[in-house]
Coordinates of C-alpha atoms in Angstrom, one line a residue:
Chain I
M776 CA 85.3 18.5 92.5
S777 CA 83.7 21.2 90.4
S778 CA 80.1 20.9 89.2
W779 CA 81.3 20.7 85.6
T780 CA 83.6 17.8 86.4
V781 CA 80.7 16.0 88.0
R782 CA 78.5 16.7 85.0
I783 CA 81.1 15.4 82.6
I784 CA 81.6 12.2 84.7
V785 CA 77.8 11.6 85.0
G786 CA 77.4 12.3 81.2
A787 CA 80.2 10.0 80.3
A788 CA 78.8 7.3 82.6
G789 CA 75.4 7.7 81.0
L790 CA 76.9 7.4 77.5
V791 CA 78.9 4.3 78.4
A792 CA 75.8 2.7 80.0
T793 CA 73.7 3.6 76.9
L794 CA 76.4 2.2 74.5
G795 CA 76.6 -0.9 76.7
L796 CA 72.8 -1.4 76.6
W797 CA 72.8 -0.8 72.8
A798 CA 75.7 -3.3 72.3
T799 CA 74.0 -5.9 74.4
A800 CA 70.7 -5.4 72.6
T801 CA 72.3 -5.6 69.1
A802 CA 74.9 -8.3 69.8
P803 CA 74.1 -11.6 68.1
N804 CA 72.6 -14.0 70.6
P805 CA 74.5 -17.3 70.4
D806 CA 71.4 -19.1 71.7
A807 CA 69.2 -17.6 69.0
D808 CA 70.5 -19.8 66.2
S809 CA 70.1 -23.0 68.3
D810 CA 66.6 -22.0 69.2
V811 CA 65.7 -21.5 65.6
R812 CA 67.3 -24.8 64.7
E813 CA 65.4 -26.5 67.5
V814 CA 62.0 -25.4 66.2
A815 CA 63.0 -25.9 62.5
A816 CA 64.0 -29.4 63.3
T817 CA 60.4 -30.2 64.1
L818 CA 59.1 -28.9 60.8
R819 CA 59.1 -30.6 57.4
C820 CA 60.6 -28.7 54.5
P821 CA 57.5 -28.7 52.1
T822 CA 59.6 -28.8 49.0
C823 CA 62.0 -31.6 50.1
V824 CA 61.8 -35.3 50.6
A825 CA 62.0 -36.3 54.2
E826 CA 64.1 -33.3 55.2
S827 CA 63.5 -31.0 58.1
A828 CA 63.5 -27.2 57.7
A829 CA 66.6 -27.2 59.9
D830 CA 68.7 -29.4 57.6
S831 CA 67.5 -28.5 54.1
T832 CA 69.4 -26.3 51.8
A833 CA 66.2 -25.5 49.8
P834 CA 65.4 -21.8 49.5
L835 CA 62.0 -22.3 51.1
A836 CA 63.6 -23.9 54.2
A837 CA 65.8 -20.8 54.5
G838 CA 62.6 -18.7 54.4
M839 CA 61.1 -21.0 57.1
R840 CA 64.1 -20.5 59.4
A841 CA 64.0 -16.7 58.8
S842 CA 60.4 -16.7 59.8
I843 CA 61.0 -18.8 62.9
D844 CA 63.8 -16.4 63.9
E845 CA 61.5 -13.4 63.4
Q846 CA 58.7 -15.0 65.5
L847 CA 61.0 -16.1 68.3
R848 CA 62.3 -12.6 68.5
A849 CA 58.7 -11.4 68.7
G850 CA 58.3 -13.6 71.8
R851 CA 56.2 -16.4 70.3
T852 CA 56.6 -19.8 71.8
P853 CA 57.8 -22.8 69.7
E854 CA 54.3 -24.3 70.0
E855 CA 52.7 -21.1 68.7
I856 CA 55.2 -21.0 65.8
R857 CA 54.4 -24.6 64.9
G858 CA 50.7 -23.7 64.9
W859 CA 51.5 -20.7 62.6
F860 CA 53.1 -23.1 60.1
V861 CA 50.2 -25.6 60.4
E862 CA 47.8 -22.8 59.5
R863 CA 49.8 -22.3 56.3
Y864 CA 50.9 -25.7 55.3
G865 CA 48.6 -28.1 57.1
E866 CA 49.5 -30.6 59.7
Q867 CA 51.8 -32.4 57.3
V868 CA 54.4 -29.7 58.0
L869 CA 54.9 -31.3 61.4
L870 CA 57.6 -34.0 61.5
E871 CA 56.0 -35.6 64.5
P872 CA 52.3 -36.2 65.0
P873 CA 50.8 -33.3 67.0
R874 CA 50.4 -34.0 70.7
H875 CA 46.7 -33.4 70.7
G876 CA 43.6 -34.8 69.1
I877 CA 44.1 -37.6 66.7
G878 CA 47.9 -37.0 66.8
M879 CA 47.9 -37.7 70.5
L880 CA 46.3 -41.1 69.9
L881 CA 49.2 -42.0 67.7
W882 CA 51.5 -41.4 70.6
I883 CA 49.4 -43.1 73.3
L884 CA 48.1 -46.1 71.4
P885 CA 51.3 -48.0 70.9
L886 CA 52.1 -47.5 74.6
V887 CA 48.7 -49.0 75.6
L888 CA 48.5 -51.6 72.9
A889 CA 52.0 -53.1 73.4
P890 CA 51.4 -54.3 77.0
L891 CA 47.8 -55.4 76.2
V892 CA 48.9 -57.5 73.2
T893 CA 51.7 -59.0 75.3
W894 CA 49.2 -59.8 78.0
A895 CA 46.7 -61.2 75.5
V896 CA 49.3 -63.4 73.8
L897 CA 50.6 -64.8 77.1
R898 CA 47.3 -65.2 78.9
G899 CA 46.5 -68.4 77.2
R900 CA 49.8 -70.0 78.1
A901 CA 50.5 -68.7 81.6
G902 CA 48.1 -68.5 84.5
P903 CA 46.2 -65.3 85.3
R904 CA 48.6 -64.3 88.0
T905 CA 51.7 -64.7 85.8
S906 CA 50.0 -62.8 83.0
A907 CA 49.2 -60.0 85.4
V908 CA 52.8 -59.9 86.4
I909 CA 53.9 -59.8 82.8
L910 CA 51.4 -57.0 82.1
A911 CA 52.8 -54.9 85.0
A912 CA 56.3 -55.6 83.9
A913 CA 55.6 -54.5 80.3
S914 CA 53.8 -51.4 81.5
A915 CA 56.7 -50.5 83.8
A916 CA 59.2 -51.0 81.0
M917 CA 57.2 -48.7 78.8
L918 CA 57.0 -46.0 81.5
A919 CA 60.7 -46.3 82.2
G920 CA 61.4 -45.8 78.5
I921 CA 59.2 -42.7 78.4
A922 CA 60.8 -41.3 81.6
G923 CA 64.3 -42.0 80.2
T924 CA 63.5 -40.3 76.9
A925 CA 62.0 -37.3 78.7
W926 CA 65.1 -37.0 80.9
L927 CA 67.4 -37.2 77.9
V928 CA 65.4 -34.5 76.1
A929 CA 65.5 -32.3 79.2
G930 CA 69.3 -32.7 79.4
R931 CA 69.7 -31.8 75.8
Q932 CA 67.6 -28.7 76.3
D933 CA 69.8 -27.6 79.2
G934 CA 72.5 -27.2 76.6
A935 CA 74.8 -29.6 78.3
R936 CA 77.4 -30.1 75.7
P937 CA 81.0 -31.5 76.2
A938 CA 83.6 -28.7 76.1
N939 CA 85.7 -28.9 73.0
T940 CA 89.3 -28.6 74.1
Q941 CA 90.9 -29.3 70.8
V942 CA 91.7 -26.7 68.2
A943 CA 89.3 -27.3 65.4
R944 CA 90.4 -27.5 61.7
P945 CA 88.8 -25.0 59.3
V946 CA 87.0 -27.7 57.4
D947 CA 85.5 -29.1 60.6
V948 CA 84.4 -25.7 61.8
L949 CA 82.9 -24.9 58.4
Q950 CA 81.1 -28.3 58.3
E951 CA 79.6 -27.5 61.7
A952 CA 78.6 -24.0 60.5
A953 CA 77.0 -25.5 57.3
A954 CA 75.1 -28.0 59.4
D955 CA 73.9 -25.2 61.7
S956 CA 73.1 -22.8 58.8
P957 CA 72.4 -25.0 55.7
G958 CA 70.8 -22.2 53.9
D959 CA 73.8 -19.8 54.2
V960 CA 75.4 -19.6 50.8
R961 CA 78.6 -18.0 52.0
V962 CA 79.2 -20.8 54.5
R963 CA 78.6 -23.4 51.8
A964 CA 81.0 -21.6 49.5
A965 CA 83.6 -21.2 52.2
L966 CA 83.3 -24.9 53.0
A967 CA 83.6 -25.9 49.4
H968 CA 86.7 -23.7 49.0
A969 CA 88.3 -25.2 52.2
L970 CA 87.6 -28.8 50.9
D971 CA 89.0 -27.9 47.5
A972 CA 92.1 -26.5 49.2
T973 CA 92.7 -29.7 51.1
G974 CA 92.4 -31.8 48.0
R975 CA 88.9 -33.2 48.6
V976 CA 87.7 -32.1 45.2
A977 CA 84.7 -34.5 45.1
D978 CA 83.4 -33.2 48.4
A979 CA 84.1 -29.7 47.3
A980 CA 82.1 -30.2 44.1
E981 CA 79.1 -31.4 46.2
Q982 CA 79.3 -28.3 48.5
Y983 CA 79.6 -26.0 45.5
R984 CA 76.5 -27.7 44.0
A985 CA 74.6 -27.1 47.2
A986 CA 75.8 -23.4 47.2
V987 CA 74.6 -23.1 43.5
R988 CA 71.2 -24.4 44.5
L989 CA 71.0 -21.5 46.9
A990 CA 72.3 -18.9 44.5
P991 CA 71.9 -20.3 41.0
L992 CA 72.7 -17.0 39.3
D993 CA 75.9 -16.3 41.2
D994 CA 78.2 -16.6 38.2
N995 CA 81.4 -17.1 40.1
L996 CA 79.9 -19.8 42.3
V997 CA 78.5 -21.6 39.3
Y998 CA 81.9 -21.4 37.6
R999 CA 83.7 -22.9 40.7
A1000 CA 81.2 -25.7 40.9
A1001 CA 81.8 -26.5 37.2
F1002 CA 85.5 -26.2 37.6
A1003 CA 85.4 -28.7 40.6
L1004 CA 83.2 -31.1 38.6
S1005 CA 85.5 -30.9 35.6
R1006 CA 88.4 -32.1 37.7
I1007 CA 86.6 -35.2 38.9
D1008 CA 85.7 -36.3 35.3
R1009 CA 82.1 -35.1 35.5
A1010 CA 82.5 -33.0 32.4
E1011 CA 78.9 -33.3 31.3
E1012 CA 77.6 -31.9 34.5
A1013 CA 80.1 -29.1 34.4
A1014 CA 79.1 -28.2 30.9
A1015 CA 75.5 -28.2 31.8
L1016 CA 76.2 -25.6 34.5
L1017 CA 78.4 -23.5 32.3
E1018 CA 76.2 -23.3 29.2
P1019 CA 73.5 -21.0 30.8
L1020 CA 76.2 -19.1 32.6
V1021 CA 78.1 -18.3 29.4
A1022 CA 74.8 -17.5 27.7
R1023 CA 73.8 -14.9 30.3
T1024 CA 77.3 -13.6 31.0
P1025 CA 79.2 -14.0 27.8
D1026 CA 82.2 -12.0 29.1
H1027 CA 82.9 -14.3 32.0
A1028 CA 86.4 -15.2 30.7
E1029 CA 87.1 -18.2 32.9
A1030 CA 83.7 -19.8 32.2
V1031 CA 84.2 -19.3 28.5
L1032 CA 87.6 -20.9 28.7
L1033 CA 86.4 -23.8 30.8
L1034 CA 83.4 -24.6 28.5
G1035 CA 85.7 -24.2 25.5
T1036 CA 88.2 -26.6 26.9
L1037 CA 85.5 -29.2 27.8
R1038 CA 84.1 -29.0 24.3
H1039 CA 87.6 -29.2 22.8
D1040 CA 88.2 -32.4 24.8
T1041 CA 85.1 -34.0 23.4
G1042 CA 85.9 -32.8 19.8
D1043 CA 82.9 -30.5 19.8
P1044 CA 83.3 -27.9 17.0
R1045 CA 81.6 -25.2 19.1
A1046 CA 84.9 -25.1 21.1
G1047 CA 86.6 -22.9 18.5
E1048 CA 84.2 -20.0 19.0
L1049 CA 84.5 -20.1 22.7
L1050 CA 88.3 -20.3 22.7
R1051 CA 88.5 -17.3 20.3
R1052 CA 86.2 -15.4 22.5
F1053 CA 88.3 -16.1 25.6
I1054 CA 91.4 -14.9 23.8
E1055 CA 89.6 -11.7 22.9
L1056 CA 88.4 -11.2 26.4
A1057 CA 91.6 -12.0 28.2
P1058 CA 94.6 -11.8 25.8
D1059 CA 97.1 -11.6 28.6
H1060 CA 95.6 -14.4 30.7
P1061 CA 98.1 -17.1 31.6
A1062 CA 95.9 -19.6 29.9
A1063 CA 95.5 -17.6 26.6
E1064 CA 98.5 -19.3 25.1
Q1065 CA 97.0 -22.7 26.0
A1066 CA 93.8 -21.6 24.3
R1067 CA 95.7 -20.6 21.1
I1068 CA 97.4 -24.0 21.2
M1069 CA 94.0 -25.7 21.4
L1070 CA 92.7 -23.6 18.5
A1071 CA 95.7 -24.6 16.5
D1072 CA 94.8 -28.2 17.3
G1073 CA 92.2 -27.8 14.7
V1074 CA 88.9 -27.8 16.6
A1075 CA 87.8 -24.6 15.0
P1076 CA 85.3 -25.0 12.4
Chain T
M24 CA 46.2 -69.9 67.9
H25 CA 44.0 -69.5 70.9
P26 CA 40.7 -67.8 69.9
T27 CA 41.1 -65.1 72.6
V28 CA 44.6 -64.3 71.4
R29 CA 43.4 -64.1 67.8
R30 CA 40.5 -61.9 68.7
A31 CA 42.8 -59.5 70.7
L32 CA 45.2 -59.3 67.8
L33 CA 42.4 -58.7 65.3
W34 CA 41.0 -55.9 67.5
S35 CA 44.5 -54.4 67.8
V36 CA 45.0 -54.4 64.1
A37 CA 41.6 -52.9 63.4
V38 CA 42.1 -50.1 65.9
L39 CA 45.5 -49.3 64.5
A40 CA 44.1 -49.3 61.0
L41 CA 41.4 -46.9 62.0
V42 CA 43.8 -44.6 63.7
G43 CA 46.1 -44.7 60.7
V44 CA 43.2 -43.7 58.3
L45 CA 42.2 -40.9 60.7
A46 CA 45.8 -39.7 61.0
V47 CA 46.2 -39.6 57.2
L48 CA 42.9 -37.7 56.8
S49 CA 43.9 -35.3 59.5
A50 CA 47.4 -34.8 57.9
V51 CA 46.1 -34.0 54.5
R52 CA 43.7 -31.4 55.9
E53 CA 44.0 -28.1 54.0
P54 CA 45.8 -25.3 55.7
S55 CA 43.4 -22.7 57.1
R56 CA 45.4 -19.4 56.4
S57 CA 46.4 -19.9 52.8
A58 CA 43.5 -21.7 51.4
P59 CA 40.6 -20.3 49.4
G60 CA 38.1 -18.5 51.8
A61 CA 40.8 -17.3 54.1
S62 CA 41.7 -13.6 54.5
A63 CA 44.9 -12.8 52.6
P64 CA 47.9 -12.6 54.9
R65 CA 49.6 -9.2 55.2
L66 CA 51.9 -8.2 52.3
S67 CA 54.1 -5.2 52.5
G68 CA 57.7 -4.2 52.1
T69 CA 60.3 -2.7 49.8
G70 CA 59.8 -3.2 46.1
L71 CA 62.2 -3.9 43.3
D72 CA 61.9 -0.1 42.5
G73 CA 63.0 0.8 46.0
A74 CA 59.6 2.1 47.0
T75 CA 57.4 0.7 49.7
H76 CA 54.4 -1.3 48.6
D77 CA 51.5 -2.6 50.6
L78 CA 48.7 -4.9 49.4
A79 CA 46.4 -2.8 51.5
D80 CA 47.1 0.2 49.2
I81 CA 46.5 -1.7 46.0
R82 CA 43.4 -0.6 44.2
G83 CA 41.4 -3.1 42.2
T84 CA 38.4 -5.3 42.8
V85 CA 40.4 -8.4 42.0
V86 CA 44.1 -8.7 42.8
L87 CA 46.5 -11.3 41.5
V88 CA 49.5 -11.9 43.9
N89 CA 52.2 -13.7 41.9
F90 CA 55.2 -15.2 43.6
W91 CA 58.1 -15.6 41.3
A92 CA 61.9 -15.7 41.0
S93 CA 64.4 -14.9 38.2
W94 CA 65.8 -18.4 38.4
C95 CA 62.4 -20.0 37.7
A96 CA 61.9 -20.8 34.0
P97 CA 58.1 -21.1 34.2
C98 CA 57.9 -17.7 35.9
R99 CA 59.4 -16.2 32.7
E100 CA 56.7 -17.8 30.6
E101 CA 53.8 -16.6 32.7
T102 CA 55.0 -13.0 33.1
E103 CA 53.8 -12.2 29.6
V104 CA 50.4 -13.5 30.5
L105 CA 50.2 -11.5 33.7
V106 CA 51.4 -8.3 32.0
L107 CA 48.9 -8.7 29.3
A108 CA 46.1 -9.4 31.7
G109 CA 47.1 -6.4 33.9
E110 CA 46.9 -4.1 30.8
R111 CA 43.8 -5.6 29.3
Y112 CA 41.6 -5.8 32.4
A113 CA 42.9 -2.7 34.3
D114 CA 39.8 -0.8 33.6
D115 CA 37.7 -3.7 34.8
G116 CA 39.4 -3.6 38.2
L117 CA 42.2 -6.1 37.9
A118 CA 45.5 -5.3 39.7
V119 CA 48.6 -7.4 39.7
I120 CA 51.3 -7.4 42.4
G121 CA 54.4 -9.5 42.2
V122 CA 56.5 -10.9 45.0
N123 CA 60.1 -11.8 43.9
S124 CA 61.0 -14.5 46.4
Q125 CA 64.1 -16.4 47.3
D126 CA 66.2 -14.4 44.8
R127 CA 68.9 -11.8 44.6
P128 CA 67.7 -8.3 44.1
R129 CA 70.1 -7.5 41.2
Y130 CA 69.0 -10.7 39.3
A131 CA 65.4 -9.9 40.1
R132 CA 65.7 -6.4 38.7
R133 CA 67.4 -7.7 35.6
A134 CA 64.7 -10.3 35.1
A135 CA 61.8 -7.9 35.8
A136 CA 63.2 -5.5 33.2
A137 CA 63.8 -8.2 30.6
W138 CA 60.5 -10.0 31.1
G139 CA 58.3 -6.9 31.5
A140 CA 57.4 -7.7 35.1
D141 CA 58.3 -4.1 36.1
A142 CA 54.9 -3.1 34.6
Y143 CA 53.4 -3.8 38.0
P144 CA 54.7 -3.4 41.6
N145 CA 57.0 -6.2 42.8
L146 CA 57.9 -6.7 46.4
L147 CA 61.3 -8.1 47.4
D148 CA 61.3 -11.3 49.5
E149 CA 64.9 -12.2 49.4
D150 CA 64.8 -14.6 52.3
G151 CA 61.4 -16.1 51.4
R152 CA 59.6 -15.0 54.6
L153 CA 56.7 -13.6 52.7
A154 CA 56.3 -16.8 50.6
V155 CA 56.3 -18.8 53.8
A156 CA 53.7 -16.5 55.4
W157 CA 51.5 -17.2 52.3
G158 CA 52.0 -20.9 52.5
V159 CA 53.8 -21.0 49.1
V160 CA 55.4 -24.3 48.3
G161 CA 56.9 -23.8 44.9
L162 CA 57.4 -21.0 42.4
P163 CA 55.5 -19.7 40.5
E164 CA 52.3 -19.5 42.5
T165 CA 49.5 -17.1 42.1
F166 CA 46.7 -16.1 44.5
V167 CA 43.5 -14.5 43.4
L168 CA 42.0 -12.1 45.9
G169 CA 38.5 -10.9 45.8
P170 CA 37.2 -7.4 46.6
D171 CA 37.2 -8.1 50.3
R172 CA 40.8 -9.4 50.0
T173 CA 40.0 -13.0 50.8
I174 CA 41.7 -15.7 48.8
V175 CA 39.4 -16.8 46.1
E176 CA 41.7 -19.2 44.3
R177 CA 45.3 -20.2 44.4
H178 CA 47.2 -21.6 41.4
K179 CA 50.4 -23.6 41.6
G180 CA 52.6 -23.4 38.5
A181 CA 52.6 -20.9 35.6
V182 CA 49.3 -19.2 34.8
T183 CA 48.0 -19.3 31.3
E184 CA 45.7 -17.1 29.2
Q185 CA 43.1 -19.8 29.5
W186 CA 43.3 -19.7 33.3
I187 CA 42.9 -15.9 33.2
D188 CA 39.8 -16.4 31.0
D189 CA 38.4 -19.2 33.1
T190 CA 39.1 -17.9 36.6
V191 CA 39.8 -14.1 36.6
V192 CA 37.5 -12.8 34.0
P193 CA 34.3 -14.2 35.6
L194 CA 35.4 -12.8 38.9
L195 CA 35.8 -9.3 37.4
A196 CA 32.4 -9.6 35.7
E197 CA 30.9 -10.7 39.0
A198 CA 32.5 -7.8 40.9
G199 CA 31.5 -5.3 38.2
A200 CA 27.9 -6.4 38.2
S201 CA 27.6 -6.1 42.0

């Protein structure tokens, strides 16, 4: 083998190895999301009512998850990350009392008090020997409970999950994805679309609303939310979403048409102006003829 | 009820009540990194104008760090106050830096241009990480930083001219006198 052939082979091997390392380093880590979720599940979303940062769709919760992800990648431990959040939001950001200081007392006291109270209650009725046996039994039951919980938690952390051998439906997959990434507006929108496609319009409307909370100025998303709401007889809510949309994007033809139609249905004279604008914007739209018909109905002032 | 039993129960209730009170007191403890007196967290990144901005490079004896978003109605109201204050007190050492948080850049740019917030540097914080690092809960929120870049004051909600007069102007006077 010539020296050039050897050099080319060595060079190619080096390149493949480098590309492999690069691909490994940049590939999304499937465990990263679950690690973020695990830490986020122990933190309260400060702008929500009784929701963890893992489950909330609030923008701030999305920021918390992004921050957790960044810190985990930097090699910080979950405990350090929780400490970082406590420094910024106080201990109320923790969903569970901290396992130190006064927080630790909240964990330990019930475990100590429960057997003691049992013993105190029964001491007067049973003999000292019986009450000692009861105290021992209550303590043993408590310890067994703690050990069982610890074992369950350890099992969960090992990632032991049943294999899913069934082919999942798109809605189910998207629902899981939305549960894992509640702040991902694209996942929410895709789930809403899938629900809409399967005829679950009310569920779709709720998902669209959640997506709109994440991206309130996304005109198309707002329009879709309003369209879904209008189909489940929640016209007022739909109109409330459309009004600011039409004000900021007056050339959004579909939104103009939908708001015009909703107003037409309630006999609102402002429908005329909207329907005329829609016809101007999209004279060849399949619904333009319908708009002309509505105008001819006599809603125009 | 047997007196011993009653005494045991009373003691249990008393201890639990005490622990409860202490727990509540510990839970409402102010955060240490975003409260007045703490050093301002780091603040740097890409701005709405595409340039890199860093709090460390901002000149000014008193700095207002304002977290806002285009979808936040009170943010619109207070922008005028911040722009005016920035202009009026620039020579006295006031600097304003905005952080557009939890927003889409194109909406943020549109709002900044329409409201006049492009009069001062604005950092992009699309995913809200900067807001979280500063312990922000809701928008708008404004931090007042002193000459040594410690947090002197934090104001939740829209700032007003009155607030500028009551909080910022005395600080500027104090910094100018020293």
